[in-house]
């Protein structure tokens, strides 16, 4: 953490208003004996690379509300997802478990699968989703008196038993089903009731999120607003969000192969994609305004992040962990990857009176950390028998010195539209990516001297010792989480 | 077969010289009671697409000797390999079994693997090779009095027990070890003795092949000359073979994405590749000349084919079943494939007095057919208990009407440099490719209306019935050959 003891210093300021020493919250108005509890609003965007945001250095895409959050709170410079795909990333976010532990290690597609699979396989696939026995943090918040809501993307199952309201959310509004959606005229459901809206989907989400805030202003609440933007450059973009990007000669990432005739198309993709980042930004602004209007902004923690990163031509790829090659004006095969561009996410936390404005936190954190962190922030007791993989980030936010991880572990299982069983260990200096099943594909990058991950050092004898040490730690971790990949590997090599 | 009853008509001509009615051979000179037996010279090039050859329509690359063979014998218009990779294709060629049955279903790399694999895995990989218990056709020819030789590429194992001389070849000359080789100054072995040559590898092979022919002119022999050209455009090319291609503005295949800055490089690749096709052609000419000089050309069947096809920019790919994407001047990810460009091979058979010059055979044949065909051609009895998957092509060559297959089955297992477990059924009209493990990748092409295989109809409801029928036959075949892929699939889906 870049600033020293911001808690105490900010605490002094707030102290003038009267502050509860345990929670860091302003004490309740007279007549209310117990200190108020913090609310949480967590905005999770869809496929948003950190590079899209002004606060992370983008000079072309105006993101005033995200930037404001970064100014008023903490910005994490090393925030990651443990897997660069939507469904498993969200499963880890909600359960504090690695995707294979949570039982969801690949994207769940349904609508797209129907044409591909024979009925038997389709039946198996459509039954996949978050298991009822898996504990989520919203469940614990519910039990501790919080009103909980998910507005937006779920993507963790479509069977009755997968509905968000059965996994810890009192209220659910959103598309429920994932897949190709009409953002301009979305069909959405409110706790099960479907309706068609003639308003842009993200705007409808925010309407509903604001209504939830208004309804619950008198009690502690936890709201997740999971936008379905920016997601992909093929979506429709609200004109008002696109406007400031028009006429801007967008910088394209440098790439190994020429984009050729595809350069203009890539610029259009990028413009649309950034336009949708601005849609998210504008709606974040509406949330912040609502909190202010409701007088809740000094007792509400606002968190902004994304499910994973996204490449828009970076190293000739478009996409995330399953990105597609793009060169010479056309699309090529997929490149399954765990590049930083795919696993790195933006992460901002505004915690009034606790986190000093403008804080920068460089420790490596991940989406696994949200479960313990939300319990920590909200002082919700953690059940003694609950096994969680993440770490509580609260001490980092409170600028306390705590022992922290020196390595991030990751997974990428792809069984749809491709195949990969990849495992990763990433330290500040090195990244080792192991491809299970195929031989001769493993990767070793020196992130310090080659942050773009362009030179695979795996075979270089000079780094054999580094590689073996990392491989040893990776295997140790895989054993610890009982990685099912070993069983698969055995079956294939024994065939 | 395009011509009617060429056997009889040619038979009449040869009859003037005196012909043995059973073998089709000119009867032996006076003093020799038994009819002479046919010799076989089979030239197998490495990675040569049929499109490179004049006889198959190439108008830019002069291949006079291949073309001459096509004029003097039969050209197969639908010859394929059951797998588009070197080692397994050669395993099927020698054993008459599908790659998974022969126990070699992926390319065997050794030299390249050393830097990639931990010692334990390397030990497992380096032990892979043709099993001693697997019967090869050269073994049966040996037992029936043939002198047998392999000159050139083996690629079926590097352990002592894998040596070609233990698998049916009396004589072996070649590199033995596969991998990156110096074609200009090759290190080669003659039945185990190593030596460095300062002559182009293919030329040395042909020297040795000719010496073998000369040594065995008095007895029946079977010689396989397996060139290591054209193989790849990165190899050195003899100047004399490149010369006729210099200054030729080579036509590049039309592709979906632009080659961009890579267009000139692709032209250079293509020029080198075709130059090496010409190296093979020139050496084929030397073999034909030697047979003539030795007075053996009327009693020697000459077969010319390749292990599999090759794409040189076709659909933006360079390579075979594991081809690499090429666009915008650079290389992208691999695209595992069973496109016709990868599985189709050139196939020419000159069988003097039996096959009418200029014959065209359109039946679908494969490298599995060589085992039964060579037995059939040479009238070597087939052991009653020997299970072979291929068909005897002799009746086709003799222009006899026989029931023939209406579908070709294929496999592509890749576990090095990528991962794929693919299965294929191909009829004259349709091709279904099943990707095992990954979902939503299967392919269905209408070869009649889309010979370029550009439109995947798999999901198209209009062709659901076709797809299901083909899938049914494919599964039936997989069950019949006890395809190990089902076991793997079960392990993965059960994880």
XYZ file of C-alpha atoms in Angstrom, chain B residues 156-479:
324
model
C 8.599 -45.058 -36.130
C 10.844 -45.272 -33.105
C 14.462 -44.809 -32.062
C 14.990 -47.641 -29.615
C 17.020 -50.660 -30.731
C 13.853 -52.738 -31.093
C 12.362 -50.154 -33.435
C 15.096 -50.368 -36.066
C 13.658 -50.939 -39.563
C 15.787 -54.073 -39.982
C 13.748 -55.629 -37.158
C 10.481 -54.771 -38.907
C 10.859 -56.466 -42.248
C 13.594 -54.574 -44.075
C 16.750 -56.511 -44.967
C 18.484 -53.269 -45.656
C 18.117 -49.845 -44.110
C 19.799 -46.644 -45.091
C 18.693 -43.298 -43.714
C 18.689 -40.938 -40.794
C 16.769 -43.324 -38.481
C 16.240 -40.539 -35.975
C 13.737 -37.999 -37.168
C 13.924 -34.348 -36.295
C 15.744 -31.352 -37.648
C 18.308 -32.611 -40.084
C 20.969 -31.034 -42.203
C 19.814 -31.946 -45.690
C 22.950 -30.576 -47.328
C 25.418 -32.482 -45.153
C 23.363 -35.259 -43.642
C 24.547 -37.740 -41.045
C 23.134 -41.056 -42.226
C 23.448 -44.680 -41.262
C 23.737 -47.841 -43.295
C 22.337 -50.735 -41.282
C 23.565 -49.034 -38.125
C 26.891 -47.482 -39.239
C 26.857 -43.695 -39.212
C 28.588 -41.450 -41.723
C 28.435 -37.801 -42.789
C 27.798 -37.090 -46.469
C 28.582 -33.897 -48.346
C 25.815 -34.472 -50.858
C 22.145 -33.536 -50.689
C 20.289 -36.089 -48.598
C 17.740 -37.131 -51.224
C 20.530 -37.667 -53.729
C 22.402 -39.888 -51.272
C 19.198 -41.843 -50.647
C 18.774 -42.395 -54.361
C 22.422 -43.461 -54.767
C 21.814 -46.111 -52.138
C 18.446 -47.109 -53.584
C 20.039 -47.606 -56.998
C 22.850 -49.645 -55.477
C 20.231 -51.819 -53.779
C 18.446 -52.332 -57.099
C 21.724 -53.236 -58.792
C 22.664 -55.679 -56.034
C 19.298 -57.407 -56.247
C 18.608 -57.394 -59.962
C 18.623 -61.187 -60.107
C 16.021 -61.735 -57.396
C 12.648 -60.219 -56.573
C 12.901 -57.149 -54.420
C 10.740 -54.546 -52.737
C 12.285 -51.167 -52.185
C 10.755 -48.243 -50.319
C 12.460 -44.957 -51.018
C 11.096 -42.550 -48.413
C 12.439 -39.114 -49.235
C 12.607 -36.397 -46.612
C 11.528 -33.847 -49.188
C 9.609 -31.680 -49.804
C 8.549 -31.657 -46.137
C 9.017 -28.021 -45.311
C 9.803 -24.756 -47.005
C 12.527 -24.049 -44.458
C 14.815 -26.738 -45.788
C 17.753 -26.082 -48.079
C 16.964 -26.635 -51.733
C 19.421 -27.872 -54.384
C 20.068 -25.016 -56.785
C 19.350 -27.109 -59.879
C 15.861 -27.920 -58.607
C 15.070 -24.350 -57.687
C 16.281 -22.852 -60.949
C 13.226 -23.529 -63.152
C 11.034 -21.869 -60.514
C 13.053 -18.690 -60.366
C 11.337 -15.743 -61.941
C 8.007 -17.575 -61.944
C 5.294 -15.429 -60.308
C 3.880 -18.271 -58.235
C 0.128 -18.296 -57.761
C -0.844 -18.249 -54.103
C -3.995 -19.946 -52.916
C -6.893 -17.618 -52.299
C -7.369 -17.172 -48.569
C -9.898 -15.628 -46.239
C -7.435 -13.310 -44.528
C -4.773 -11.289 -46.295
C -1.222 -12.530 -46.239
C -0.236 -8.872 -46.090
C 3.487 -8.329 -45.751
C 3.777 -12.096 -45.644
C 2.831 -12.558 -49.272
C 6.383 -12.411 -50.567
C 7.586 -14.677 -47.790
C 4.847 -17.154 -48.628
C 5.942 -17.050 -52.245
C 9.489 -17.843 -51.136
C 8.226 -20.686 -48.943
C 6.237 -22.019 -51.868
C 9.177 -21.713 -54.247
C 11.426 -23.630 -51.861
C 8.762 -26.213 -51.210
C 8.146 -26.759 -54.919
C 11.897 -26.796 -55.462
C 12.054 -29.763 -53.103
C 9.169 -31.418 -54.932
C 11.419 -31.130 -57.954
C 14.260 -32.704 -55.978
C 11.975 -35.668 -55.419
C 11.000 -35.626 -59.083
C 14.594 -35.565 -60.299
C 15.467 -38.484 -58.054
C 12.401 -40.400 -59.193
C 13.819 -39.918 -62.686
C 17.112 -41.430 -61.568
C 15.284 -44.481 -60.206
C 13.314 -44.929 -63.433
C 16.515 -44.619 -65.440
C 18.270 -47.172 -63.258
C 15.422 -49.664 -63.700
C 15.687 -49.174 -67.424
C 19.465 -49.526 -67.450
C 19.204 -52.701 -65.397
C 16.577 -54.058 -67.766
C 14.131 -54.253 -64.885
C 11.508 -51.749 -65.911
C 9.149 -54.279 -67.482
C 9.121 -56.415 -64.357
C 9.034 -53.679 -61.732
C 5.929 -52.023 -60.375
C 6.682 -48.392 -59.578
C 4.463 -46.663 -57.058
C 4.673 -42.992 -56.208
C 2.831 -41.421 -53.287
C 3.267 -39.252 -50.194
C 2.587 -39.712 -46.492
C -0.023 -36.929 -46.462
C -0.893 -33.599 -48.032
C 0.295 -30.136 -47.225
C -1.157 -26.639 -47.216
C 0.954 -23.738 -48.326
C -1.315 -20.836 -47.505
C -4.468 -22.724 -48.436
C -7.207 -21.345 -46.130
C -4.396 -19.335 -44.435
C -2.724 -22.480 -43.166
C 0.794 -23.768 -43.569
C 1.230 -27.430 -42.766
C -0.757 -30.631 -42.473
C -3.142 -31.915 -39.785
C -1.470 -29.611 -37.275
C -1.145 -26.639 -39.617
C -0.279 -23.166 -38.398
C -2.342 -20.112 -39.252
C -0.594 -17.579 -41.449
C -1.944 -14.085 -42.068
C -0.836 -10.493 -41.961
C 2.765 -11.557 -42.395
C 2.957 -13.665 -39.255
C 2.134 -17.026 -37.767
C -0.823 -17.576 -35.478
C -2.101 -20.592 -33.548
C -2.426 -24.078 -34.979
C -5.610 -25.330 -36.576
C -5.952 -29.065 -36.137
C -7.721 -30.248 -39.238
C -8.697 -33.051 -41.545
C -9.207 -30.890 -44.598
C -8.805 -32.626 -47.941
C -5.681 -30.536 -48.456
C -4.149 -32.409 -45.509
C -5.402 -35.943 -46.127
C -5.282 -36.105 -49.922
C -2.117 -37.613 -51.414
C -0.797 -38.047 -54.926
C -0.802 -41.672 -56.037
C 0.641 -43.066 -59.244
C 1.154 -46.717 -60.155
C 3.101 -47.903 -63.172
C 2.573 -51.602 -63.674
C 3.826 -52.471 -67.123
C 1.487 -54.649 -69.101
C -1.166 -54.637 -66.406
C -2.196 -51.033 -65.935
C -3.032 -49.264 -69.138
C -1.044 -46.048 -69.614
C -3.052 -42.959 -68.736
C -5.531 -44.783 -66.507
C -7.495 -42.677 -64.006
C -8.918 -44.382 -60.932
C -11.538 -42.518 -58.961
C -12.308 -44.969 -56.179
C -11.409 -43.792 -52.689
C -8.232 -45.511 -51.573
C -5.972 -44.981 -48.589
C -2.585 -45.852 -47.175
C -4.265 -48.713 -45.292
C -4.686 -50.392 -48.658
C -0.987 -50.901 -49.346
C -0.587 -53.959 -47.154
C -3.310 -56.021 -48.891
C -2.505 -54.462 -52.267
C 1.177 -55.366 -52.207
C 0.281 -58.910 -51.200
C -2.249 -58.932 -54.026
C 0.091 -57.499 -56.647
C 2.943 -59.815 -55.717
C 0.695 -62.812 -55.101
C 2.079 -63.272 -51.634
C -0.383 -65.309 -49.576
C -2.098 -63.489 -46.754
C -1.941 -65.309 -43.405
C -5.422 -66.481 -42.462
C -5.257 -64.975 -38.983
C -3.986 -61.571 -40.068
C -6.510 -58.781 -39.520
C -6.049 -55.902 -41.940
C -8.232 -52.828 -42.318
C -7.425 -51.945 -45.923
C -8.630 -53.217 -49.273
C -6.634 -54.820 -52.064
C -6.418 -52.267 -54.881
C -5.181 -54.849 -57.381
C -8.617 -55.394 -58.966
C -8.944 -51.635 -59.514
C -5.560 -51.616 -61.198
C -6.522 -54.650 -63.268
C -9.738 -52.815 -64.174
C -11.947 -55.441 -62.618
C -15.294 -54.492 -61.166
C -15.258 -55.121 -57.439
C -17.389 -53.864 -54.602
C -15.574 -50.929 -53.051
C -15.857 -48.749 -49.955
C -18.198 -45.775 -50.104
C -16.613 -44.033 -47.129
C -13.178 -43.260 -45.808
C -12.582 -43.188 -42.066
C -9.823 -41.157 -40.513
C -8.199 -40.184 -37.241
C -6.122 -37.330 -35.970
C -4.615 -37.607 -32.516
C -2.389 -34.742 -31.468
C -0.794 -34.688 -28.056
C 2.347 -32.743 -28.858
C 2.340 -29.034 -29.683
C -1.405 -29.089 -29.297
C -4.219 -31.408 -28.459
C -6.847 -33.069 -30.592
C -8.675 -36.353 -30.763
C -10.500 -36.131 -34.066
C -12.370 -38.721 -36.084
C -13.632 -38.423 -39.629
C -15.970 -40.057 -42.084
C -15.714 -38.925 -45.686
C -17.943 -39.986 -48.549
C -17.774 -38.595 -52.073
C -20.399 -36.069 -51.040
C -19.930 -35.410 -47.318
C -17.308 -35.066 -44.668
C -18.097 -35.235 -40.965
C -15.304 -34.444 -38.519
C -15.862 -35.171 -34.868
C -13.711 -33.468 -32.251
C -13.664 -35.633 -29.175
C -13.536 -33.835 -25.811
C -14.273 -30.280 -26.956
C -17.899 -29.537 -27.670
C -19.155 -27.280 -30.456
C -16.299 -27.862 -32.864
C -17.582 -30.684 -35.047
C -17.634 -30.109 -38.772
C -19.844 -31.129 -41.657
C -18.910 -30.204 -45.201
C -20.722 -30.701 -48.454
C -17.774 -31.670 -50.631
C -19.800 -31.503 -53.802
C -21.038 -27.947 -53.382
C -18.204 -26.711 -51.211
C -15.051 -28.622 -52.141
C -12.978 -25.967 -50.373
C -14.628 -26.930 -47.060
C -15.383 -23.326 -46.193
C -18.930 -23.656 -44.828
C -19.440 -25.808 -41.760
C -22.986 -27.168 -41.991
C -22.863 -29.068 -38.725
C -25.397 -26.869 -36.957
C -27.607 -26.378 -39.974
C -30.950 -28.102 -39.236
C -31.394 -28.718 -42.956
C -28.594 -31.283 -42.832
C -29.442 -32.808 -39.476
C -30.382 -36.128 -41.010
C -27.186 -36.375 -43.042
C -25.178 -35.511 -39.966
C -26.877 -38.111 -37.833
C -26.482 -40.824 -40.416
C -22.790 -40.064 -40.821
C -22.334 -39.834 -37.053
C -23.979 -43.234 -36.684
C -21.595 -44.813 -39.172
C -18.629 -43.077 -37.594
C -19.494 -44.392 -34.132
C -20.051 -47.861 -35.554
C -16.599 -47.796 -37.079
C -15.049 -46.469 -33.869
C -16.632 -49.314 -31.944
